Amino acid sequence: MRTAFSTAKSAPSQVSAEIVPVAASGPIPAGLGVTRTDLAGVGFEAKAGQTYAMPSAGRGKPVRVLVGIGEVRDLDENGLRTIAAAAARACVRHESVSTTLGGVLRGNARGGARAVVEGMGLALHRWHDLKNDKAGLAKLTKVVLVSADKGADTKAGMDAGVVTAGAVCLARDLANTPPSHLTALKLADKAVEVARQTGLRATVYNRDQLIAMGCGGIVGVNAGSKEPPRMVKLVHAPAGARTRVVLVGKGVMYDSGGISLKPSDASHASMKMDMSGAAAVLATMSALRALKVKTHVTAYLMCTDNLPSGSAMKLGDVLTMRNGKTVEIHNTDAEGRLILADGLSLGAESKPDAMLNIATLTGACMAALGKRMAGVLSNNAGVVEQIKASSARTDELVWELPLFGDYRRLLDSNVADMRNVGGPLAGAITAGLFLREFVGNTPWAHLDIAGPMEADGDDGWLNRGATAWGTRLMIDFCANFRKPTARTSPSRKKK
Ligand code: BES
Ligand code: MN
Ligand code: ZN
């Protein structure tokens, strides 16, 4: 994240703009020198996220950018995050701004400051490493959060927001990077570097080691590529942890479809983002120590590309996965589930209290839910409940799809334990049922982020391009994790 945040007790005069929150009713801030009628006259009604730049109050004084916050009683952290994003977008041409926006949530200076940092930090993020002309980058790199109180809560909220927004920016940068610039090897190197900086243990597994470990899924998907695969294991091991979580991320560096080649359609340029799950998991891990997360968290990043060649896996081939189950390949484009299978098997071996995987897994999930929410499929109602709670706090929406056991037969194979695809119908569900074969009895949930992995335009805290969707949700999940008490939901029992 390029934006630097700091706190101050009163508005500094050196900034070039001041973001002034204005509610839709009640008195307007003193000192603006305008009335509500004046503002209505220029079309500013202080609706949530509406902005209006006033001329500066005098030479050398900051420009005042009014931002509507709607009705204060309706405002929560999610609303404020989106408002802060709009305010940031209105100030991209200023180098530095100050704002009291973090203080508008009554009695919640901490949550307010965090929401403002997240909203502004994410709205101002761009990935321009390969552009010679950096004009599209926001000039705004300094934000001062002004708080009337002692400032401890504001500072704590800001620090947390800097960590979470920084994590999201890391994952977005990785997912936006072109596929030949970010190979599995390079992502593994990056993960090791991030681990060193953020207090994680990292272990990288190469192809020979993956073969020795019986990880036939990732090795099989990698067979067509000149670039070797990598699996990265990251561990956050806080002293005295009483709960354990495993995260598994799909890291397909580029998904061509393999022998089942995707059509040569420009939309497949976004298949460089098929490692968004792994990027979100790495980003999540990077935040845990700084946020003093007490849960022990182990992550597996499953990294390879999916390419056709003379050595690629073929339709009809059978792979043996880490847990011993055999899979007949009916479509090499259903590769994500194959690499996740090994990661989930490894994760289940350690018998964690819960396991999550996150993956740009199916176009079917995107068709069902669109681009603003992820699918969640789970064998445990308690895990889903915690995911929904995190989702509500982070504004990364999820919708549950059923792991309907009757559809397991769609994956039946003549020669192996299962096939890797279930036919044209219910594709998000059959993918989930496939993954379930590798989690044993572990309480588990699968997040399908094929839809929200990429945004078409700037919208609130989302920016055009890779979204790093799920990063803040998983951070929140780990930070608030409790052992799920609910048993595997009976309606979803294996047949
Ligand atoms: N990475 C794709 C899914 C995807 C599609 C992600 C669009 C983001 C946007 C995945 O590997 C894939 O190709 N899935 C196939 C599965 C099918 C062959 C059963 C799909 O969804 O078409
Ligand atoms: Mn695919
Ligand atoms: Zn894929």
Short mmCIF file of C-alpha atoms and ligand atoms in Angstrom, two decimals:
data_model
loop_
_atom_site.label_atom_id
_atom_site.label_comp_id
_atom_site.label_asym_id
_atom_site.label_seq_id
_atom_site.Cartn_x
_atom_site.Cartn_y
_atom_site.Cartn_z
CA MET A 1 0.00 0.00 0.00
CA ARG A 2 1.45 3.35 -1.02
CA THR A 3 -0.71 5.46 1.30
CA ALA A 4 0.91 6.41 4.62
CA PHE A 5 -1.51 7.00 7.50
CA SER A 6 -0.85 8.89 10.73
CA THR A 7 -2.90 10.38 13.56
CA ALA A 8 -3.07 13.90 14.99
CA LYS A 9 -5.10 15.69 17.66
CA SER A 10 -5.94 18.69 15.52
CA ALA A 11 -6.11 19.37 11.81
CA PRO A 12 -2.59 20.00 10.47
CA SER A 13 -2.38 23.08 8.23
CA GLN A 14 0.27 21.69 5.84
CA VAL A 15 -2.14 19.28 4.10
CA SER A 16 -3.56 20.30 0.74
CA ALA A 17 -7.08 19.10 1.49
CA GLU A 18 -9.30 18.41 4.43
CA ILE A 19 -12.04 15.79 4.13
CA VAL A 20 -15.02 17.07 6.14
CA PRO A 21 -17.83 14.61 6.97
CA VAL A 22 -21.33 16.08 6.67
CA ALA A 23 -24.44 14.25 7.87
CA ALA A 24 -27.70 14.36 5.89
CA SER A 25 -29.52 16.00 8.80
CA GLY A 26 -28.64 18.06 11.87
CA PRO A 27 -26.18 20.92 12.03
CA ILE A 28 -23.43 21.17 9.45
CA PRO A 29 -19.86 21.57 10.70
CA ALA A 30 -19.12 25.05 12.01
CA GLY A 31 -16.51 27.02 10.13
CA LEU A 32 -17.55 25.96 6.66
CA GLY A 33 -19.27 29.31 6.24
CA VAL A 34 -22.16 27.81 4.29
CA THR A 35 -25.67 26.71 5.14
CA ARG A 36 -27.45 23.51 4.26
CA THR A 37 -29.49 25.53 1.77
CA ASP A 38 -26.27 26.75 0.11
CA LEU A 39 -25.06 23.16 -0.19
CA ALA A 40 -28.42 21.96 -1.50
CA GLY A 41 -28.14 24.70 -4.10
CA VAL A 42 -25.03 23.05 -5.55
CA GLY A 43 -26.63 19.61 -5.38
CA PHE A 44 -24.84 18.40 -2.26
CA GLU A 45 -27.37 16.66 0.01
CA ALA A 46 -24.81 14.80 2.11
CA LYS A 47 -26.01 11.41 0.92
CA ALA A 48 -23.61 8.64 1.88
CA GLY A 49 -20.56 8.84 -0.36
CA GLN A 50 -21.50 12.10 -2.10
CA THR A 51 -18.59 14.55 -2.33
CA TYR A 52 -18.24 18.27 -2.94
CA ALA A 53 -14.99 20.23 -3.10
CA MET A 54 -15.18 23.76 -1.64
CA PRO A 55 -12.63 26.40 -2.45
CA SER A 56 -9.96 26.86 0.22
CA ALA A 57 -10.73 29.30 3.03
CA GLY A 58 -7.73 31.43 2.08
CA ARG A 59 -4.30 31.39 0.54
CA GLY A 60 -2.25 28.45 1.79
CA LYS A 61 -5.22 26.88 3.55
CA PRO A 62 -6.38 23.39 2.59
CA VAL A 63 -9.23 22.83 0.16
CA ARG A 64 -12.25 21.40 1.97
CA VAL A 65 -13.73 18.31 0.41
CA LEU A 66 -17.12 17.61 1.94
CA VAL A 67 -18.19 13.99 2.06
CA GLY A 68 -21.76 12.98 2.81
CA ILE A 69 -22.22 10.34 5.49
CA GLY A 70 -26.01 10.06 5.20
CA GLU A 71 -27.93 9.59 8.46
CA VAL A 72 -25.50 8.95 11.30
CA ARG A 73 -27.83 6.42 12.92
CA ASP A 74 -27.70 4.27 9.75
CA LEU A 75 -23.94 4.30 9.60
CA ASP A 76 -21.80 1.27 10.39
CA GLU A 77 -18.24 0.25 9.61
CA ASN A 78 -19.18 -1.15 6.20
CA GLY A 79 -20.94 2.06 5.22
CA LEU A 80 -18.05 4.13 6.48
CA ARG A 81 -15.49 2.05 4.55
CA THR A 82 -17.39 2.75 1.33
CA ILE A 83 -17.78 6.45 2.17
CA ALA A 84 -14.05 6.71 2.90
CA ALA A 85 -13.32 5.12 -0.47
CA ALA A 86 -15.47 7.76 -2.20
CA ALA A 87 -13.74 10.53 -0.25
CA ALA A 88 -10.33 9.19 -1.27
CA ARG A 89 -11.35 9.09 -4.92
CA ALA A 90 -12.39 12.74 -4.69
CA CYS A 91 -8.91 13.63 -3.38
CA VAL A 92 -6.60 11.68 -5.68
CA ARG A 93 -5.01 14.86 -6.99
CA HIS A 94 -4.03 16.13 -3.56
CA GLU A 95 -0.78 14.92 -2.08
CA SER A 96 -1.92 14.93 1.52
CA VAL A 97 -5.24 15.16 3.32
CA SER A 98 -6.49 15.26 6.88
CA THR A 99 -9.87 14.03 8.03
CA THR A 100 -12.07 13.50 11.08
CA LEU A 101 -14.05 10.85 9.17
CA GLY A 102 -12.74 8.12 11.47
CA GLY A 103 -14.68 9.65 14.37
CA VAL A 104 -18.20 9.56 12.95
CA LEU A 105 -19.22 6.20 14.45
CA ARG A 106 -20.50 7.02 17.93
CA GLY A 107 -18.38 5.28 20.59
CA ASN A 108 -16.38 3.34 18.02
CA ALA A 109 -13.30 5.37 17.17
CA ARG A 110 -11.33 2.18 16.68
CA GLY A 111 -13.68 0.57 14.17
CA GLY A 112 -14.17 3.94 12.49
CA ALA A 113 -10.47 4.54 11.99
CA ARG A 114 -9.97 1.02 10.69
CA ALA A 115 -12.84 1.35 8.22
CA VAL A 116 -11.50 4.68 6.94
CA VAL A 117 -7.99 3.32 6.46
CA GLU A 118 -9.31 0.26 4.64
CA GLY A 119 -11.65 2.27 2.43
CA MET A 120 -9.08 4.90 1.51
CA GLY A 121 -6.11 2.54 1.24
CA LEU A 122 -7.99 0.17 -1.05
CA ALA A 123 -9.58 2.86 -3.23
CA LEU A 124 -6.19 4.51 -3.76
CA HIS A 125 -4.45 1.27 -4.71
CA ARG A 126 -3.28 0.77 -8.29
CA TRP A 127 -0.88 -1.72 -9.85
CA HIS A 128 1.18 0.32 -12.29
CA ASP A 129 4.55 -1.45 -12.12
CA LEU A 130 4.62 -2.00 -15.87
CA LYS A 131 3.34 1.42 -16.94
CA ASN A 132 5.92 3.98 -17.98
CA ASP A 133 3.40 6.74 -17.48
CA LYS A 134 2.49 6.78 -13.81
CA ALA A 135 -0.17 9.49 -14.29
CA GLY A 136 -2.90 7.05 -13.31
CA LEU A 137 -1.46 6.64 -9.84
CA ALA A 138 -3.12 8.62 -7.07
CA LYS A 139 -0.97 11.53 -5.95
CA LEU A 140 -2.51 11.13 -2.54
CA THR A 141 0.02 9.28 -0.39
CA LYS A 142 -0.43 10.91 3.02
CA VAL A 143 -3.54 10.76 5.17
CA VAL A 144 -3.78 12.22 8.67
CA LEU A 145 -6.59 10.93 10.88
CA VAL A 146 -7.65 13.68 13.23
CA SER A 147 -9.38 12.65 16.44
CA ALA A 148 -10.67 14.76 19.28
CA ASP A 149 -10.26 12.01 21.88
CA LYS A 150 -6.94 10.85 23.35
CA GLY A 151 -6.32 9.08 20.11
CA ALA A 152 -5.42 5.63 21.42
CA ASP A 153 -8.45 3.99 19.82
CA THR A 154 -7.95 5.88 16.59
CA LYS A 155 -4.32 4.80 16.52
CA ALA A 156 -5.19 1.15 17.25
CA GLY A 157 -7.88 1.12 14.55
CA MET A 158 -5.56 2.80 12.09
CA ASP A 159 -2.77 0.30 12.78
CA ALA A 160 -5.15 -2.63 12.22
CA GLY A 161 -6.45 -1.03 9.01
CA VAL A 162 -2.94 -0.49 7.72
CA VAL A 163 -2.25 -4.20 8.21
CA THR A 164 -5.45 -5.44 6.55
CA ALA A 165 -5.38 -2.94 3.68
CA GLY A 166 -1.69 -3.65 3.15
CA ALA A 167 -2.46 -7.36 2.96
CA VAL A 168 -5.20 -6.79 0.38
CA CYS A 169 -2.88 -4.62 -1.73
CA LEU A 170 -0.23 -7.36 -1.64
CA ALA A 171 -2.71 -9.94 -2.94
CA ARG A 172 -4.03 -7.55 -5.60
CA ASP A 173 -0.51 -6.81 -6.81
CA LEU A 174 0.24 -10.52 -7.13
CA ALA A 175 -2.99 -11.30 -8.96
CA ASN A 176 -2.58 -8.36 -11.35
CA THR A 177 0.96 -9.45 -12.29
CA PRO A 178 1.17 -11.09 -15.74
CA PRO A 179 1.59 -14.85 -15.76
CA SER A 180 5.09 -14.94 -17.22
CA HIS A 181 6.21 -12.38 -14.65
CA LEU A 182 4.84 -14.34 -11.72
CA THR A 183 5.64 -18.03 -12.04
CA ALA A 184 5.05 -20.58 -9.29
CA LEU A 185 8.75 -20.27 -8.42
CA LYS A 186 8.50 -16.52 -8.04
CA LEU A 187 5.34 -16.68 -5.98
CA ALA A 188 7.09 -19.14 -3.66
CA ASP A 189 10.06 -16.76 -3.37
CA LYS A 190 7.68 -13.92 -2.59
CA ALA A 191 5.92 -16.02 0.03
CA VAL A 192 9.25 -16.77 1.72
CA GLU A 193 10.11 -13.07 1.73
CA VAL A 194 6.70 -12.13 3.17
CA ALA A 195 7.05 -14.89 5.77
CA ARG A 196 10.41 -13.50 6.87
CA GLN A 197 8.95 -10.00 7.20
CA THR A 198 5.82 -11.06 9.05
CA GLY A 199 7.01 -13.75 11.41
CA LEU A 200 5.76 -16.90 9.68
CA ARG A 201 7.53 -20.22 9.23
CA ALA A 202 7.77 -21.07 5.53
CA THR A 203 8.61 -24.35 3.81
CA VAL A 204 8.74 -24.67 0.03
CA TYR A 205 8.22 -28.02 -1.69
CA ASN A 206 9.56 -28.68 -5.19
CA ARG A 207 8.36 -31.18 -7.76
CA ASP A 208 10.49 -34.07 -6.51
CA GLN A 209 9.28 -33.53 -2.98
CA LEU A 210 5.67 -33.31 -4.14
CA ILE A 211 6.10 -36.60 -6.03
CA ALA A 212 7.64 -38.19 -2.93
CA MET A 213 4.70 -36.94 -0.86
CA GLY A 214 2.21 -38.50 -3.25
CA CYS A 215 0.72 -35.20 -4.38
CA GLY A 216 -0.51 -36.52 -7.73
CA GLY A 217 -2.95 -33.67 -8.24
CA ILE A 218 -0.52 -30.77 -8.39
CA VAL A 219 2.12 -32.85 -10.17
CA GLY A 220 -0.46 -33.99 -12.74
CA VAL A 221 -1.72 -30.48 -13.46
CA ASN A 222 1.87 -29.28 -13.77
CA ALA A 223 2.85 -32.01 -16.26
CA GLY A 224 2.24 -29.86 -19.34
CA SER A 225 4.31 -26.92 -18.17
CA LYS A 226 7.96 -25.98 -18.48
CA GLU A 227 7.68 -24.11 -15.20
CA PRO A 228 7.98 -26.38 -12.17
CA PRO A 229 5.29 -26.41 -9.46
CA ARG A 230 5.71 -25.19 -5.91
CA MET A 231 3.77 -25.85 -2.77
CA VAL A 232 4.37 -23.37 0.03
CA LYS A 233 3.50 -24.21 3.61
CA LEU A 234 3.24 -21.22 5.95
CA VAL A 235 2.71 -21.45 9.69
CA HIS A 236 1.55 -18.83 12.17
CA ALA A 237 2.26 -20.40 15.57
CA PRO A 238 1.42 -18.00 18.42
CA ALA A 239 2.38 -19.09 21.94
CA GLY A 240 -0.46 -20.76 23.82
CA ALA A 241 -2.76 -21.22 20.80
CA ARG A 242 -5.82 -23.29 21.70
CA THR A 243 -7.36 -23.59 18.25
CA ARG A 244 -5.97 -24.59 14.88
CA VAL A 245 -7.09 -23.60 11.40
CA VAL A 246 -5.78 -24.67 7.97
CA LEU A 247 -6.12 -22.49 4.86
CA VAL A 248 -5.57 -23.84 1.33
CA GLY A 249 -5.31 -21.55 -1.71
CA LYS A 250 -5.60 -22.35 -5.41
CA GLY A 251 -2.50 -20.97 -7.08
CA VAL A 252 -2.95 -21.61 -10.79
CA MET A 253 -0.51 -19.07 -12.17
CA TYR A 254 -2.17 -19.26 -15.58
CA ASP A 255 -5.10 -21.44 -16.55
CA SER A 256 -5.09 -22.17 -20.29
CA GLY A 257 -7.39 -25.13 -19.70
CA GLY A 258 -4.60 -27.58 -20.59
CA ILE A 259 -5.41 -30.15 -23.29
CA SER A 260 -9.06 -29.09 -22.83
CA LEU A 261 -7.87 -25.73 -24.13
CA LYS A 262 -9.98 -22.66 -23.42
CA PRO A 263 -11.10 -20.68 -26.48
CA SER A 264 -8.73 -17.94 -27.61
CA ASP A 265 -10.90 -15.24 -26.18
CA ALA A 266 -9.49 -12.06 -24.63
CA SER A 267 -11.48 -12.69 -21.48
CA HIS A 268 -8.92 -15.36 -20.68
CA ALA A 269 -6.36 -12.65 -19.99
CA SER A 270 -7.88 -12.74 -16.52
CA MET A 271 -6.74 -16.35 -16.11
CA LYS A 272 -3.49 -14.87 -14.80
CA MET A 273 -5.67 -14.24 -11.73
CA ASP A 274 -6.36 -17.94 -11.25
CA MET A 275 -3.92 -17.76 -8.34
CA SER A 276 -6.13 -15.27 -6.49
CA GLY A 277 -6.94 -17.85 -3.81
CA ALA A 278 -3.28 -18.49 -3.05
CA ALA A 279 -2.59 -14.75 -3.07
CA ALA A 280 -5.43 -14.13 -0.61
CA VAL A 281 -4.16 -16.90 1.66
CA LEU A 282 -0.61 -15.50 1.60
CA ALA A 283 -1.98 -12.02 2.31
CA THR A 284 -4.09 -13.35 5.17
CA MET A 285 -1.09 -15.08 6.72
CA SER A 286 0.95 -11.88 6.44
CA ALA A 287 -1.48 -10.06 8.75
CA LEU A 288 -1.87 -12.56 11.59
CA ARG A 289 1.12 -11.71 13.76
CA ALA A 290 0.64 -7.96 13.51
CA LEU A 291 -3.00 -8.41 14.52
CA LYS A 292 -1.99 -10.73 17.41
CA VAL A 293 -4.24 -13.52 16.17
CA LYS A 294 -4.26 -16.26 18.81
CA THR A 295 -5.30 -19.14 16.56
CA HIS A 296 -2.59 -21.39 15.12
CA VAL A 297 -2.91 -21.15 11.34
CA THR A 298 -1.25 -23.35 8.71
CA ALA A 299 -1.52 -22.46 5.03
CA TYR A 300 -0.85 -24.33 1.83
CA LEU A 301 -0.36 -22.38 -1.40
CA MET A 302 -0.74 -24.78 -4.32
CA CYS A 303 1.14 -23.20 -7.22
CA THR A 304 1.47 -24.32 -10.83
CA ASP A 305 0.19 -23.30 -14.22
CA ASN A 306 -2.12 -25.37 -16.38
CA LEU A 307 -0.77 -25.69 -19.92
CA PRO A 308 -1.07 -28.10 -22.84
CA SER A 309 2.01 -29.77 -24.31
CA GLY A 310 3.35 -33.18 -25.28
CA SER A 311 3.86 -33.98 -21.63
CA ALA A 312 0.49 -32.71 -20.38
CA MET A 313 -2.00 -34.93 -18.61
CA LYS A 314 -4.59 -36.33 -20.97
CA LEU A 315 -8.30 -37.00 -20.79
CA GLY A 316 -8.75 -40.50 -19.44
CA ASP A 317 -5.59 -40.33 -17.37
CA VAL A 318 -5.95 -41.30 -13.73
CA LEU A 319 -4.16 -39.39 -10.97
CA THR A 320 -3.62 -40.64 -7.43
CA MET A 321 -4.03 -37.87 -4.91
CA ARG A 322 -2.24 -37.39 -1.59
CA ASN A 323 -4.98 -39.18 0.36
CA GLY A 324 -4.80 -42.20 -1.97
CA LYS A 325 -8.03 -41.53 -3.86
CA THR A 326 -7.88 -41.95 -7.64
CA VAL A 327 -9.31 -39.44 -10.10
CA GLU A 328 -10.07 -39.96 -13.77
CA ILE A 329 -9.51 -36.79 -15.80
CA HIS A 330 -12.48 -35.90 -18.00
CA ASN A 331 -11.59 -32.28 -18.48
CA THR A 332 -8.13 -30.85 -17.87
CA ASP A 333 -9.71 -27.42 -17.34
CA ALA A 334 -11.13 -28.63 -14.02
CA GLU A 335 -7.61 -28.37 -12.60
CA GLY A 336 -8.18 -26.27 -9.50
CA ARG A 337 -9.88 -29.07 -7.61
CA LEU A 338 -6.98 -31.40 -8.45
CA ILE A 339 -4.36 -29.21 -6.83
CA LEU A 340 -6.65 -28.34 -3.90
CA ALA A 341 -7.21 -32.06 -3.30
CA ASP A 342 -3.57 -32.50 -2.29
CA GLY A 343 -3.54 -29.40 -0.10
CA LEU A 344 -6.79 -30.37 1.63
CA SER A 345 -5.51 -33.93 2.18
CA LEU A 346 -2.35 -32.59 3.81
CA GLY A 347 -4.36 -30.14 5.89
CA ALA A 348 -6.80 -32.83 7.07
CA GLU A 349 -3.89 -35.03 8.22
CA SER A 350 -3.12 -32.56 11.00
CA LYS A 351 -6.75 -32.74 12.25
CA PRO A 352 -7.34 -28.99 12.57
CA ASP A 353 -10.44 -27.51 14.20
CA ALA A 354 -11.44 -26.13 10.82
CA MET A 355 -10.14 -25.91 7.30
CA LEU A 356 -10.97 -23.34 4.60
CA ASN A 357 -10.02 -23.38 0.98
CA ILE A 358 -10.37 -20.45 -1.39
CA ALA A 359 -10.30 -20.81 -5.14
CA THR A 360 -11.29 -19.25 -8.45
CA LEU A 361 -12.93 -22.58 -9.06
CA THR A 362 -15.95 -22.54 -11.34
CA GLY A 363 -17.55 -20.38 -13.98
CA ALA A 364 -20.78 -22.00 -12.74
CA CYS A 365 -20.47 -20.22 -9.39
CA MET A 366 -19.95 -16.93 -11.20
CA ALA A 367 -23.00 -17.63 -13.37
CA ALA A 368 -25.09 -18.33 -10.26
CA LEU A 369 -23.95 -15.48 -7.99
CA GLY A 370 -22.32 -12.87 -10.22
CA LYS A 371 -19.28 -10.77 -9.49
CA ARG A 372 -20.08 -9.31 -6.09
CA MET A 373 -20.31 -12.41 -3.96
CA ALA A 374 -18.52 -15.68 -3.44
CA GLY A 375 -20.10 -19.10 -3.08
CA VAL A 376 -19.55 -20.96 0.16
CA LEU A 377 -20.03 -24.71 0.40
CA SER A 378 -19.39 -26.53 3.65
CA ASN A 379 -19.81 -29.76 5.60
CA ASN A 380 -20.29 -27.90 8.87
CA ALA A 381 -22.93 -25.34 9.85
CA GLY A 382 -20.73 -23.88 12.60
CA VAL A 383 -17.99 -23.02 10.13
CA VAL A 384 -20.48 -21.44 7.74
CA GLU A 385 -21.91 -19.37 10.58
CA GLN A 386 -18.46 -17.97 11.35
CA ILE A 387 -17.79 -17.28 7.68
CA LYS A 388 -21.08 -15.43 7.37
CA ALA A 389 -20.26 -13.38 10.47
CA SER A 390 -16.86 -12.45 9.03
CA SER A 391 -18.45 -11.67 5.69
CA ALA A 392 -20.94 -9.31 7.38
CA ARG A 393 -18.09 -7.46 9.09
CA THR A 394 -15.81 -7.19 6.07
CA ASP A 395 -18.43 -6.53 3.38
CA GLU A 396 -17.03 -9.38 1.27
CA LEU A 397 -20.35 -11.05 0.56
CA VAL A 398 -20.93 -14.80 0.49
CA TRP A 399 -23.90 -16.94 -0.39
CA GLU A 400 -24.19 -20.54 0.66
CA LEU A 401 -24.78 -23.22 -1.95
CA PRO A 402 -25.76 -26.73 -0.90
CA LEU A 403 -23.36 -29.66 -0.85
CA PHE A 404 -26.21 -31.84 -2.06
CA GLY A 405 -25.04 -35.42 -1.53
CA ASP A 406 -27.25 -36.95 -4.25
CA TYR A 407 -25.13 -35.20 -6.86
CA ARG A 408 -22.04 -37.13 -5.77
CA ARG A 409 -23.03 -39.80 -8.30
CA LEU A 410 -22.39 -37.31 -11.10
CA LEU A 411 -18.70 -37.73 -10.27
CA ASP A 412 -18.74 -41.55 -10.55
CA SER A 413 -16.05 -43.03 -12.80
CA ASN A 414 -15.80 -46.42 -14.50
CA VAL A 415 -12.13 -46.82 -13.73
CA ALA A 416 -11.28 -44.64 -10.72
CA ASP A 417 -12.79 -43.49 -7.42
CA MET A 418 -14.21 -40.44 -9.15
CA ARG A 419 -14.02 -38.22 -12.19
CA ASN A 420 -12.86 -34.63 -11.99
CA VAL A 421 -16.02 -33.16 -13.55
CA GLY A 422 -19.69 -33.77 -12.95
CA GLY A 423 -21.29 -32.69 -16.21
CA PRO A 424 -23.00 -29.49 -17.30
CA LEU A 425 -25.38 -28.93 -14.37
CA ALA A 426 -24.71 -27.70 -10.82
CA GLY A 427 -21.02 -27.18 -11.56
CA ALA A 428 -20.27 -25.19 -8.41
CA ILE A 429 -21.86 -27.91 -6.29
CA THR A 430 -20.17 -30.89 -7.95
CA ALA A 431 -16.84 -29.07 -7.56
CA GLY A 432 -17.57 -28.72 -3.84
CA LEU A 433 -18.54 -32.40 -3.60
CA PHE A 434 -15.26 -33.29 -5.29
CA LEU A 435 -13.29 -31.30 -2.71
CA ARG A 436 -15.22 -32.89 0.15
CA GLU A 437 -13.61 -36.22 -0.76
CA PHE A 438 -10.31 -34.87 0.59
CA VAL A 439 -11.23 -33.31 3.92
CA GLY A 440 -12.17 -36.42 5.91
CA ASN A 441 -14.15 -35.39 8.99
CA THR A 442 -12.56 -31.98 9.27
CA PRO A 443 -15.07 -29.12 9.63
CA TRP A 444 -14.44 -27.41 6.33
CA ALA A 445 -15.70 -24.73 3.96
CA HIS A 446 -14.87 -23.98 0.36
CA LEU A 447 -15.00 -20.38 -0.93
CA ASP A 448 -15.50 -20.15 -4.69
CA ILE A 449 -14.28 -16.70 -5.75
CA ALA A 450 -14.42 -17.12 -9.55
CA GLY A 451 -16.98 -14.28 -9.72
CA PRO A 452 -15.52 -11.65 -7.38
CA MET A 453 -11.82 -12.26 -8.15
CA GLU A 454 -11.87 -9.35 -10.60
CA ALA A 455 -13.79 -6.05 -10.66
CA ASP A 456 -14.84 -4.42 -13.92
CA GLY A 457 -14.53 -0.90 -12.54
CA ASP A 458 -13.82 1.22 -9.50
CA ASP A 459 -16.64 0.82 -7.01
CA GLY A 460 -16.30 1.66 -3.30
CA TRP A 461 -13.32 -0.20 -1.87
CA LEU A 462 -13.12 -2.32 -5.04
CA ASN A 463 -10.86 -1.19 -7.85
CA ARG A 464 -10.85 -2.31 -11.46
CA GLY A 465 -8.69 -5.43 -11.73
CA ALA A 466 -7.81 -8.05 -9.15
CA THR A 467 -9.81 -7.64 -5.95
CA ALA A 468 -7.93 -9.95 -3.54
CA TRP A 469 -11.42 -10.99 -2.54
CA GLY A 470 -11.61 -12.99 0.71
CA THR A 471 -8.42 -11.62 2.24
CA ARG A 472 -10.14 -9.49 4.85
CA LEU A 473 -12.77 -12.17 5.39
CA MET A 474 -10.16 -14.83 6.14
CA ILE A 475 -8.19 -12.49 8.41
CA ASP A 476 -11.40 -11.79 10.33
CA PHE A 477 -12.26 -15.51 10.41
CA CYS A 478 -8.88 -16.42 11.91
CA ALA A 479 -8.96 -13.50 14.35
CA ASN A 480 -12.40 -14.47 15.72
CA PHE A 481 -12.18 -18.23 15.31
CA ARG A 482 -13.91 -20.51 17.83
CA LYS A 483 -14.06 -24.29 17.61
CA PRO A 484 -17.29 -24.97 15.73
CA THR A 485 -19.80 -26.64 18.01
CA ALA A 486 -22.32 -27.47 15.31
CA ARG A 487 -22.03 -30.96 13.91
CA THR A 488 -21.93 -31.71 10.23
CA SER A 489 -25.31 -30.68 9.00
CA PRO A 490 -27.44 -33.86 8.68
CA SER A 491 -29.09 -32.86 5.41
CA ARG A 492 -25.66 -32.82 3.84
CA LYS A 493 -24.41 -36.14 5.15
CA LYS A 494 -22.50 -38.32 2.73
CA LYS A 495 -24.80 -40.86 1.18
N1 BES B 1 -10.24 -21.06 -13.30
C1 BES B 1 -11.40 -21.62 -13.89
C2 BES B 1 -12.71 -21.02 -13.34
C3 BES B 1 -12.93 -19.56 -13.61
C4 BES B 1 -13.68 -19.17 -14.70
C5 BES B 1 -12.46 -18.60 -12.76
C6 BES B 1 -13.92 -17.83 -14.94
C7 BES B 1 -12.70 -17.25 -12.97
C8 BES B 1 -13.43 -16.87 -14.06
C9 BES B 1 -11.46 -23.12 -13.61
O1 BES B 1 -10.23 -23.78 -13.55
C10 BES B 1 -12.22 -23.74 -14.73
O2 BES B 1 -11.73 -23.73 -15.83
N2 BES B 1 -13.38 -24.29 -14.42
C11 BES B 1 -14.20 -24.93 -15.38
C12 BES B 1 -14.68 -26.23 -14.77
C13 BES B 1 -15.38 -27.11 -15.75
C14 BES B 1 -14.40 -27.63 -16.79
C15 BES B 1 -16.00 -28.25 -15.01
C16 BES B 1 -15.37 -24.01 -15.68
O3 BES B 1 -15.88 -23.37 -14.76
O4 BES B 1 -15.74 -23.92 -16.83
MN MN B 2 -9.60 -24.41 -15.48
ZN ZN B 3 -8.61 -22.58 -13.01
#
